[in-house]
Coordinates of C-alpha atoms and ligand atoms in Angstrom, one line a residue:
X1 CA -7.8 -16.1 3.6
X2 CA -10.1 -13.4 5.1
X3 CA -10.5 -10.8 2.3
X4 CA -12.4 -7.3 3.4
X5 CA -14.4 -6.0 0.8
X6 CA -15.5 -2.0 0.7
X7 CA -17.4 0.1 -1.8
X8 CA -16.0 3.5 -2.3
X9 CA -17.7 5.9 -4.2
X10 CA -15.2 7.6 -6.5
X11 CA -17.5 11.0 -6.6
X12 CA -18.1 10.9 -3.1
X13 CA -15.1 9.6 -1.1
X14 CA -15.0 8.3 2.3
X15 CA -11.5 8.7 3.3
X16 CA -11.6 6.4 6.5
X17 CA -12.7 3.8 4.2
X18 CA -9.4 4.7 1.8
X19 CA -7.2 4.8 5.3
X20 CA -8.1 1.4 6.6
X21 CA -7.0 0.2 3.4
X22 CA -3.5 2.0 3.1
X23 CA -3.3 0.7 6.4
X24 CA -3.2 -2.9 5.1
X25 CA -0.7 -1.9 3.0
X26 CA 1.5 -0.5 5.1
X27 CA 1.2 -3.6 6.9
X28 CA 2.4 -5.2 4.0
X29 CA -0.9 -6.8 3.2
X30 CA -2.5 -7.2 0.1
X31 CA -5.2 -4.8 -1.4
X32 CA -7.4 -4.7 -4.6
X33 CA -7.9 -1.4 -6.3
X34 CA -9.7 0.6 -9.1
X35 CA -7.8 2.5 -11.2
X36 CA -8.7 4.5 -14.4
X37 CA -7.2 1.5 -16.6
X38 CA -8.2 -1.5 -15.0
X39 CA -8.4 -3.0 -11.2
X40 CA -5.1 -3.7 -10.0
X41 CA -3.9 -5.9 -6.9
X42 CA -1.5 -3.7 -5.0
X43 CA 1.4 -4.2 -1.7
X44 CA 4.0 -2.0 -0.4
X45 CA 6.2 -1.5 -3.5
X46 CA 9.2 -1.0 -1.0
X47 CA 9.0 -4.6 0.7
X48 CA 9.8 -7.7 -0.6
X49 CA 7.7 -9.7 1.5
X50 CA 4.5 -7.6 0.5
X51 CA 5.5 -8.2 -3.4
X52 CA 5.5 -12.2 -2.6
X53 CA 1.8 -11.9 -2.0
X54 CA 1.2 -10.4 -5.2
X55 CA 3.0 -13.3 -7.0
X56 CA 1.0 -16.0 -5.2
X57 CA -2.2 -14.0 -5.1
X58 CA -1.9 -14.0 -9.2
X59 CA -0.2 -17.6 -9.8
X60 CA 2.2 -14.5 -12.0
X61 CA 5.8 -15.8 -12.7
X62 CA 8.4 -14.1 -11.0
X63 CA 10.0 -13.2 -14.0
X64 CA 7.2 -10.3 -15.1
X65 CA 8.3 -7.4 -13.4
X66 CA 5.3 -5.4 -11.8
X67 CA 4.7 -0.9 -12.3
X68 CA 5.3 0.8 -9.7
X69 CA 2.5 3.1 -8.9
X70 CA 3.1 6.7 -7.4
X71 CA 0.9 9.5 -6.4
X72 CA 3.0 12.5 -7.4
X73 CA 5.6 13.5 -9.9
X74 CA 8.8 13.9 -7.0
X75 CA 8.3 10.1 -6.8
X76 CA 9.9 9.7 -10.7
X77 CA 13.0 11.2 -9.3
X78 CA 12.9 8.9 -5.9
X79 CA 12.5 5.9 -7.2
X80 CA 14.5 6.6 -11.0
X81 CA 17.2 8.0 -12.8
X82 CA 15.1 10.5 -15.0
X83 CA 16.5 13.7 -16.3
X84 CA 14.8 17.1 -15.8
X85 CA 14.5 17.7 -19.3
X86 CA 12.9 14.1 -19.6
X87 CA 10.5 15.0 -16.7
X88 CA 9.5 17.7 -17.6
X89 CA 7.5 15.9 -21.1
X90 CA 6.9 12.7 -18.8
X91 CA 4.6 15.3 -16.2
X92 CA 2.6 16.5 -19.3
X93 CA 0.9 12.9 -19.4
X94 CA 0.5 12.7 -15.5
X95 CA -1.6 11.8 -13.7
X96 CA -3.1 8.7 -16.1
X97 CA -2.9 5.9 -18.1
X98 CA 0.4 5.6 -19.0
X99 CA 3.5 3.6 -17.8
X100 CA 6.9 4.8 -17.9
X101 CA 10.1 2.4 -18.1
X102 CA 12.8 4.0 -16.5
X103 CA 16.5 2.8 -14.9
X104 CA 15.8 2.1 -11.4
X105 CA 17.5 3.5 -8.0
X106 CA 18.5 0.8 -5.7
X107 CA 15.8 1.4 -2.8
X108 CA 13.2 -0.6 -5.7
X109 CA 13.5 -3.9 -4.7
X110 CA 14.6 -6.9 -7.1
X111 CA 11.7 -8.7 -6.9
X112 CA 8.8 -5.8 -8.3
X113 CA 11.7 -5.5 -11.1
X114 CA 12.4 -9.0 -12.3
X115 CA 15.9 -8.3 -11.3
X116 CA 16.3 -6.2 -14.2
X117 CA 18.0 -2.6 -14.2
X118 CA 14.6 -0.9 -14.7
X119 CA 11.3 0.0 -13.1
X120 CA 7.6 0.7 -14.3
X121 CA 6.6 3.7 -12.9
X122 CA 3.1 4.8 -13.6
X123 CA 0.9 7.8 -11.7
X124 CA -2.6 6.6 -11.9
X125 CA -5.7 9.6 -12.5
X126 CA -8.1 6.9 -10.5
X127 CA -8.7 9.4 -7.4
X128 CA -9.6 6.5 -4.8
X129 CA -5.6 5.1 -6.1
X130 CA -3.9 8.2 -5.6
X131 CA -5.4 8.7 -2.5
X132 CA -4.2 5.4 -1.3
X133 CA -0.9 5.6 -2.5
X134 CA -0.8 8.8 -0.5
X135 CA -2.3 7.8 2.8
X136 CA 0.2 4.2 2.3
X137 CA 3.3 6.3 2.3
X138 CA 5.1 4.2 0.2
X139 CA 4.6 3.5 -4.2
X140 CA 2.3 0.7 -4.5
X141 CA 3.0 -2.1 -7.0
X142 CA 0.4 -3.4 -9.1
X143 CA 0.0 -5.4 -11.5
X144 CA -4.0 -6.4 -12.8
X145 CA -5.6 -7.8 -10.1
X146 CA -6.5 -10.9 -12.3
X147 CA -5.4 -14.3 -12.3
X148 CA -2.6 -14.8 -14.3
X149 CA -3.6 -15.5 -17.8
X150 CA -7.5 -14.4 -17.4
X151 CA -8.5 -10.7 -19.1
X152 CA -7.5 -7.7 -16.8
X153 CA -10.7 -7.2 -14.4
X154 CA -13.0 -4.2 -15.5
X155 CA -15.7 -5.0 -13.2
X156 CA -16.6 -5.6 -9.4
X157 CA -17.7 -8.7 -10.3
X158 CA -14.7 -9.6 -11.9
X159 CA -12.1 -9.1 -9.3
X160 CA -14.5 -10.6 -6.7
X161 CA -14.2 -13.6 -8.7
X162 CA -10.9 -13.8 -9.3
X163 CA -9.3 -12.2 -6.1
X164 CA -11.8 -13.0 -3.9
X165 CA -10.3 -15.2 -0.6
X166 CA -6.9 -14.7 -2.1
X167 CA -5.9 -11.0 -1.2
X168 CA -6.4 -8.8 2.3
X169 CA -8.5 -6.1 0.7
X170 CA -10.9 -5.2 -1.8
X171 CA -11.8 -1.7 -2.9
X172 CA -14.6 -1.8 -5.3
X173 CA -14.6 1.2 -6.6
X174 CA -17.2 2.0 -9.5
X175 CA -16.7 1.8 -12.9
X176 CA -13.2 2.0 -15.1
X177 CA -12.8 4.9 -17.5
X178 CA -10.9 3.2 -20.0
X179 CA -11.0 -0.7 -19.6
X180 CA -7.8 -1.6 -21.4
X181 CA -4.2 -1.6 -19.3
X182 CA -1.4 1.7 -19.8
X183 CA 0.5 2.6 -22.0
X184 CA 3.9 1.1 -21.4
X185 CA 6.7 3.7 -22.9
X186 CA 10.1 2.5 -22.5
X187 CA 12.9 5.6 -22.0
X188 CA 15.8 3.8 -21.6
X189 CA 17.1 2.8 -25.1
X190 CA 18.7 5.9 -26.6
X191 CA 16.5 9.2 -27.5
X192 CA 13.3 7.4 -29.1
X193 CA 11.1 6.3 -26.3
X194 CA 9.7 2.8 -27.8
X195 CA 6.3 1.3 -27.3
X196 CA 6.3 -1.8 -25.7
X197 CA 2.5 -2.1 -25.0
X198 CA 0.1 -0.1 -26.6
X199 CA -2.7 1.3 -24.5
X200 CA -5.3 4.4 -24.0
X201 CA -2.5 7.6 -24.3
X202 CA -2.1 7.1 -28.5
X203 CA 1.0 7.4 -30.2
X204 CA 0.4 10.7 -32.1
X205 CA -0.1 12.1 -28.1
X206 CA 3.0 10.8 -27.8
X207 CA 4.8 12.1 -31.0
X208 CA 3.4 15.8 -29.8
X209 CA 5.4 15.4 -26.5
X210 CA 8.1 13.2 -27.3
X211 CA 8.7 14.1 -31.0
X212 CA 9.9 10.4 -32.5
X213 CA 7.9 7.4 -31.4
X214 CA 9.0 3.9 -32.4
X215 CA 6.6 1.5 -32.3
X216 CA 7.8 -2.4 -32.5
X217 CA 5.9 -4.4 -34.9
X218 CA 5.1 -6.7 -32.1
X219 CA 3.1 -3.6 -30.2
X220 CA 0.7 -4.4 -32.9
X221 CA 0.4 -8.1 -31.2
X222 CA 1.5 -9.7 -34.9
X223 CA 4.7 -10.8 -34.0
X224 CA 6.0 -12.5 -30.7
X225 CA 8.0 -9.7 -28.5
X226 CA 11.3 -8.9 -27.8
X227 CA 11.3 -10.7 -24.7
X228 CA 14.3 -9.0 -22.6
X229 CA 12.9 -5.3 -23.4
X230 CA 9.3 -6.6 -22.4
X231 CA 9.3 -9.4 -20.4
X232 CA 5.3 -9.3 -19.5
X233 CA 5.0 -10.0 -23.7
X234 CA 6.4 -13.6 -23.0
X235 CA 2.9 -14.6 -21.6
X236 CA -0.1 -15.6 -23.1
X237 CA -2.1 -12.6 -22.2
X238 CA -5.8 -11.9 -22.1
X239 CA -6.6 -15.6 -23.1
X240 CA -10.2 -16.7 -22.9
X241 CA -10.5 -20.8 -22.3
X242 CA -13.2 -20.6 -25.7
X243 CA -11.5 -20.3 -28.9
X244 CA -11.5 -16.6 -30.3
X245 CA -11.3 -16.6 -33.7
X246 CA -10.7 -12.4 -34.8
X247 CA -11.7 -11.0 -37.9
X248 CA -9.2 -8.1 -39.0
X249 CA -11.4 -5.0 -40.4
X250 CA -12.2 -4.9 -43.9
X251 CA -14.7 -4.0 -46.7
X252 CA -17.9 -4.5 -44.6
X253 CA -18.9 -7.0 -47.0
X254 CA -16.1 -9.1 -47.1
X255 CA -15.9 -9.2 -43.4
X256 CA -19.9 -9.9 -42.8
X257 CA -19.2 -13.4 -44.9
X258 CA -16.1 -13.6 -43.3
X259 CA -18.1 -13.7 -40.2
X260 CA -20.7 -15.9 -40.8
X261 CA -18.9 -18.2 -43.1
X262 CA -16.3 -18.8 -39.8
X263 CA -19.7 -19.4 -37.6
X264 CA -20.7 -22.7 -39.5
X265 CA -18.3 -24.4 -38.1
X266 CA -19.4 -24.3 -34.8
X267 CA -22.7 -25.2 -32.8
X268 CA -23.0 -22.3 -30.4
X269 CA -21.1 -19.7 -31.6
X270 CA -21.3 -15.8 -30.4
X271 CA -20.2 -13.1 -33.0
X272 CA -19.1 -10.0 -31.2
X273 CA -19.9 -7.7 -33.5
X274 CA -19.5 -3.8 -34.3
X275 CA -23.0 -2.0 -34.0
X276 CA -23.1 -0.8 -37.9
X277 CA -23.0 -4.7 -38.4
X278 CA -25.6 -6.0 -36.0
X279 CA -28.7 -5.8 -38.4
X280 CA -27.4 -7.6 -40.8
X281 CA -26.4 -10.7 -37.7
X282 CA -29.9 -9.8 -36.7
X283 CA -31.3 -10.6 -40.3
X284 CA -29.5 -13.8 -40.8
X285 CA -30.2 -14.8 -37.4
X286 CA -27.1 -15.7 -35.7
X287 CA -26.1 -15.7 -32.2
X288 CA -24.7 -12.0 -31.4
X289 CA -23.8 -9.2 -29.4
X290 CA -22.6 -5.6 -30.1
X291 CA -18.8 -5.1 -28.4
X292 CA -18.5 -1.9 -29.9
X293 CA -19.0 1.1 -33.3
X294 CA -16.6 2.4 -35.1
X295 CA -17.6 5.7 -34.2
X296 CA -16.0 5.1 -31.1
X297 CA -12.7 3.2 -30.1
X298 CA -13.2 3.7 -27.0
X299 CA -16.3 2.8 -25.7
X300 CA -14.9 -1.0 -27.6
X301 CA -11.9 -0.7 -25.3
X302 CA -14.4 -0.5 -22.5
X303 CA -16.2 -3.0 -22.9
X304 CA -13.9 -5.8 -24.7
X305 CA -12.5 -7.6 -21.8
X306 CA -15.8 -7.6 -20.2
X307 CA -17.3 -9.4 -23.4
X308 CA -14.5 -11.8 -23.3
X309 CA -15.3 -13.3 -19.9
X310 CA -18.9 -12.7 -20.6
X311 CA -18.8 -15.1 -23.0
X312 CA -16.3 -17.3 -21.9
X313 CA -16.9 -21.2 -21.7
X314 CA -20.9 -20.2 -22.2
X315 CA -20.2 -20.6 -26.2
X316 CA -18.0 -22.7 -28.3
X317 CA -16.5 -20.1 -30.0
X318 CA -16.0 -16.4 -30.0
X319 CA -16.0 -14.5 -33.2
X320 CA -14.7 -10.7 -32.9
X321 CA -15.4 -8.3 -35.6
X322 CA -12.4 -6.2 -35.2
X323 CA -11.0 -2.5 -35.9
X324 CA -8.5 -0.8 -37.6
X325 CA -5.1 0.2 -35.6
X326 CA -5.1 3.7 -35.1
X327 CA -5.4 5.5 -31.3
X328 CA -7.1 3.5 -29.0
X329 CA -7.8 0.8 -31.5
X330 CA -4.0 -0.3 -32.0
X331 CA -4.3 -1.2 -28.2
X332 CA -7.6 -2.8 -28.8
X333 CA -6.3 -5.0 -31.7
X334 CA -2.9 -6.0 -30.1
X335 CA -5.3 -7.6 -27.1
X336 CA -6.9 -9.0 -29.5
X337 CA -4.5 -10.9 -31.7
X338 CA -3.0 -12.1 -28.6
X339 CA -5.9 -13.1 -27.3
X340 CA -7.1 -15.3 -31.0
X341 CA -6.3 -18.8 -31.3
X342 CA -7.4 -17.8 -35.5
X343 CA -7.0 -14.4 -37.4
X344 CA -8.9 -14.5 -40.7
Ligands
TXA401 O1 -3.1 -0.1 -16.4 C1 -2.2 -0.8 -15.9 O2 -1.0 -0.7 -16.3 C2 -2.6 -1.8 -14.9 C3 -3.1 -1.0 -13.7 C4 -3.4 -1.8 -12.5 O3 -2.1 0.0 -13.3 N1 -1.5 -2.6 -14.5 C5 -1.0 -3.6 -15.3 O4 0.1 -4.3 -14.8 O5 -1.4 -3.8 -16.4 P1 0.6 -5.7 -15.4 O6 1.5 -6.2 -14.4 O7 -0.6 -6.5 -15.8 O8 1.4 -5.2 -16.7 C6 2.6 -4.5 -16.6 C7 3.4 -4.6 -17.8 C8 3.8 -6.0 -18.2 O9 3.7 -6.3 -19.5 C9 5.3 -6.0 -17.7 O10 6.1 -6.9 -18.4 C10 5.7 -4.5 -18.1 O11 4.6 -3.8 -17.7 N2 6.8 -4.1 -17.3 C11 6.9 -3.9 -15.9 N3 8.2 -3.6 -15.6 C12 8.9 -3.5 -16.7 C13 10.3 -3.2 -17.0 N4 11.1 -2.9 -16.0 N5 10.7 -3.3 -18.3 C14 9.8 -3.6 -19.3 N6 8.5 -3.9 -19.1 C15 8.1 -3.9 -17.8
MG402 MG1 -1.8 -8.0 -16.5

């Protein structure tokens, strides 16, 4: 397949170039785009022939329903059954990176649903996405625009390596703000709205909008999911082909021989370590690189799934130094322990 690719400066947009593209959607084509989160691959939300694409594009089963992604807040009460009151905490996050589970209206077709009762909506803060969705004319859905199993794509470079030759469009469109997927807040099962994947928006965000917050043990990525309320959980996610072997955050001593202790065992091993760590990797002289500080959850968010496939099949094994679970960092970890073949 032809694919198009264009570069759209987020801080300087070219609208044409953001027309030609919503044009392919609303030809039910395919199209790559950068959102705040990650890339996503997106089609005409409202057809089920454009949705197909997305499937085959991704090799995705056709049982992981796919977010539906809006530009403004009216859309919740097009495409959902949401209640004023409900609305009216829901617009307080929105635009950004947070996905909202809601009972569906019957104009969402089966197929970006899974056939289930409910939809993902999700109002992206990404400017070149709303202004797509916009110019389309119709909710785009999207899931990441990586091949099914592989780490969501946070660079160019990524998507043009997975996507490349299999979708219409690419929009390449500078660099992601927070590098690790939405939120995903279901709001259909009784008053508590229940994490079902963990992601930049932190729960106590949530608990100041939403009062109670339940969060699943498996939202931590320790225990398998609940695989009816989130079907998406089912799949090994975020799985790099070299073993990943994760070492839970402890006493910095204990976890620096953790660390190097795990390393013997291999010949060419990388430890992705935190910063406050990487003298002492420096000093024994092992193989390392800094993923990210504990000063700052997010800038590990970032950069983690662009470590993974940095490292990917160049080494025989991965060793991540990792971080507690609070904010960000519960999303971090939960990609993490699904993403470890070892937890030490
Ligand atoms: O940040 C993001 O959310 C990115 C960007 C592109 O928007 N998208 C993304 O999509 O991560 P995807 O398809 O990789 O993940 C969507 C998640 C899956 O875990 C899926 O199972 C869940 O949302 N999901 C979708 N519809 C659902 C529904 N009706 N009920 C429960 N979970 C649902
Ligand atoms: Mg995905």
């Amino acid at each position: 397949m032809e694919t198009i690719v264009v570069e759209i400066d987020p801080l300087n947009i070219e609208e044409s170039k953001i027309k030609e593209a919503a044009n392919a959607i609303k030809e039910d084509k395919t199209v790559v785009f950068p959102t705040e989160t990650v890339y996503g691959l997106g089609a005409n939300g409202l057809s089920e022939n454009a949705v197909k694409k997305i499937f085959d594009a991704k090799g995705r089963p056709y049982d992981n329903p796919l977010i539906l992604h809006v530009a403004d807040v009216r859309s919740f009460l097009e495409y959902t059954y949401i209640s004023y009151t409900l609305l009216e905490k829901v617009e307080r996050l929105l635009p950004g990176p947070v996905t909202f589970v809601l009972k569906k209206k019957e104009i969402v077709p089966n197929i970006v649903t899974a056939g289930k009762d409910t939809v993902a909506v999700r109002m992206p803060a990404h400017p070149v996405a709303l202004k797509l969705i916009k110019f389309a004319g119709v909710p785009i859905a999207a899931p990441s625009a990586n091949i099914s199993g592989k780490p969501s794509p946070t660079l160019s470079e990524h998507v043009l390596k997975d996507m490349y030759g299999k979708v219409d469009y690419i929009i390449i469109g500078g660099l992601v703000q927070f590098g690790i997927e939405s939120t995903v807040i279901d709001l259909t099962q009784g008053k508590v709205p229940i994490i079902l994947r963990p992601g930049p928006i932190p729960p106590e965000k949530l608990k100041e909008i939403f009062g109670d917050i339940f969060i699943p043990e498996f939202a931590y990525g320790r225990t398998e999911a609940d695989y009816v309320k989130s079907p998406g959980m089912k799949y090994r996610h975020y799985a790099p082909n070299t073993p990943l072997i994760l070492v839970e955050q402890s006493h910095f001593d204990l976890m620096i021989n953790k660390v190097l202790e795990e390393s013997k065992n291999y010949h060419n091993p990388i430890i992705l370590c935190l910063k406050e760590h990487a003298n002492y990797f420096k000093k024994y002289g092992v193989n390392f690189d800094i993923i990210g500080s504990e000063e700052n959850y997010y800038e590990f968010a970032v950069k983690l799934f662009e470590m993974l496939r940095k490292y990917d099949e160049k080494v025989d094994a991965m060793i991540v130094e990792g971080i507690e679970d609070r904010g960000i960092g519960i999303a971090v970890m939960n990609r993490l322990r699904k993403a470890a073949c070892k937890i030490l």
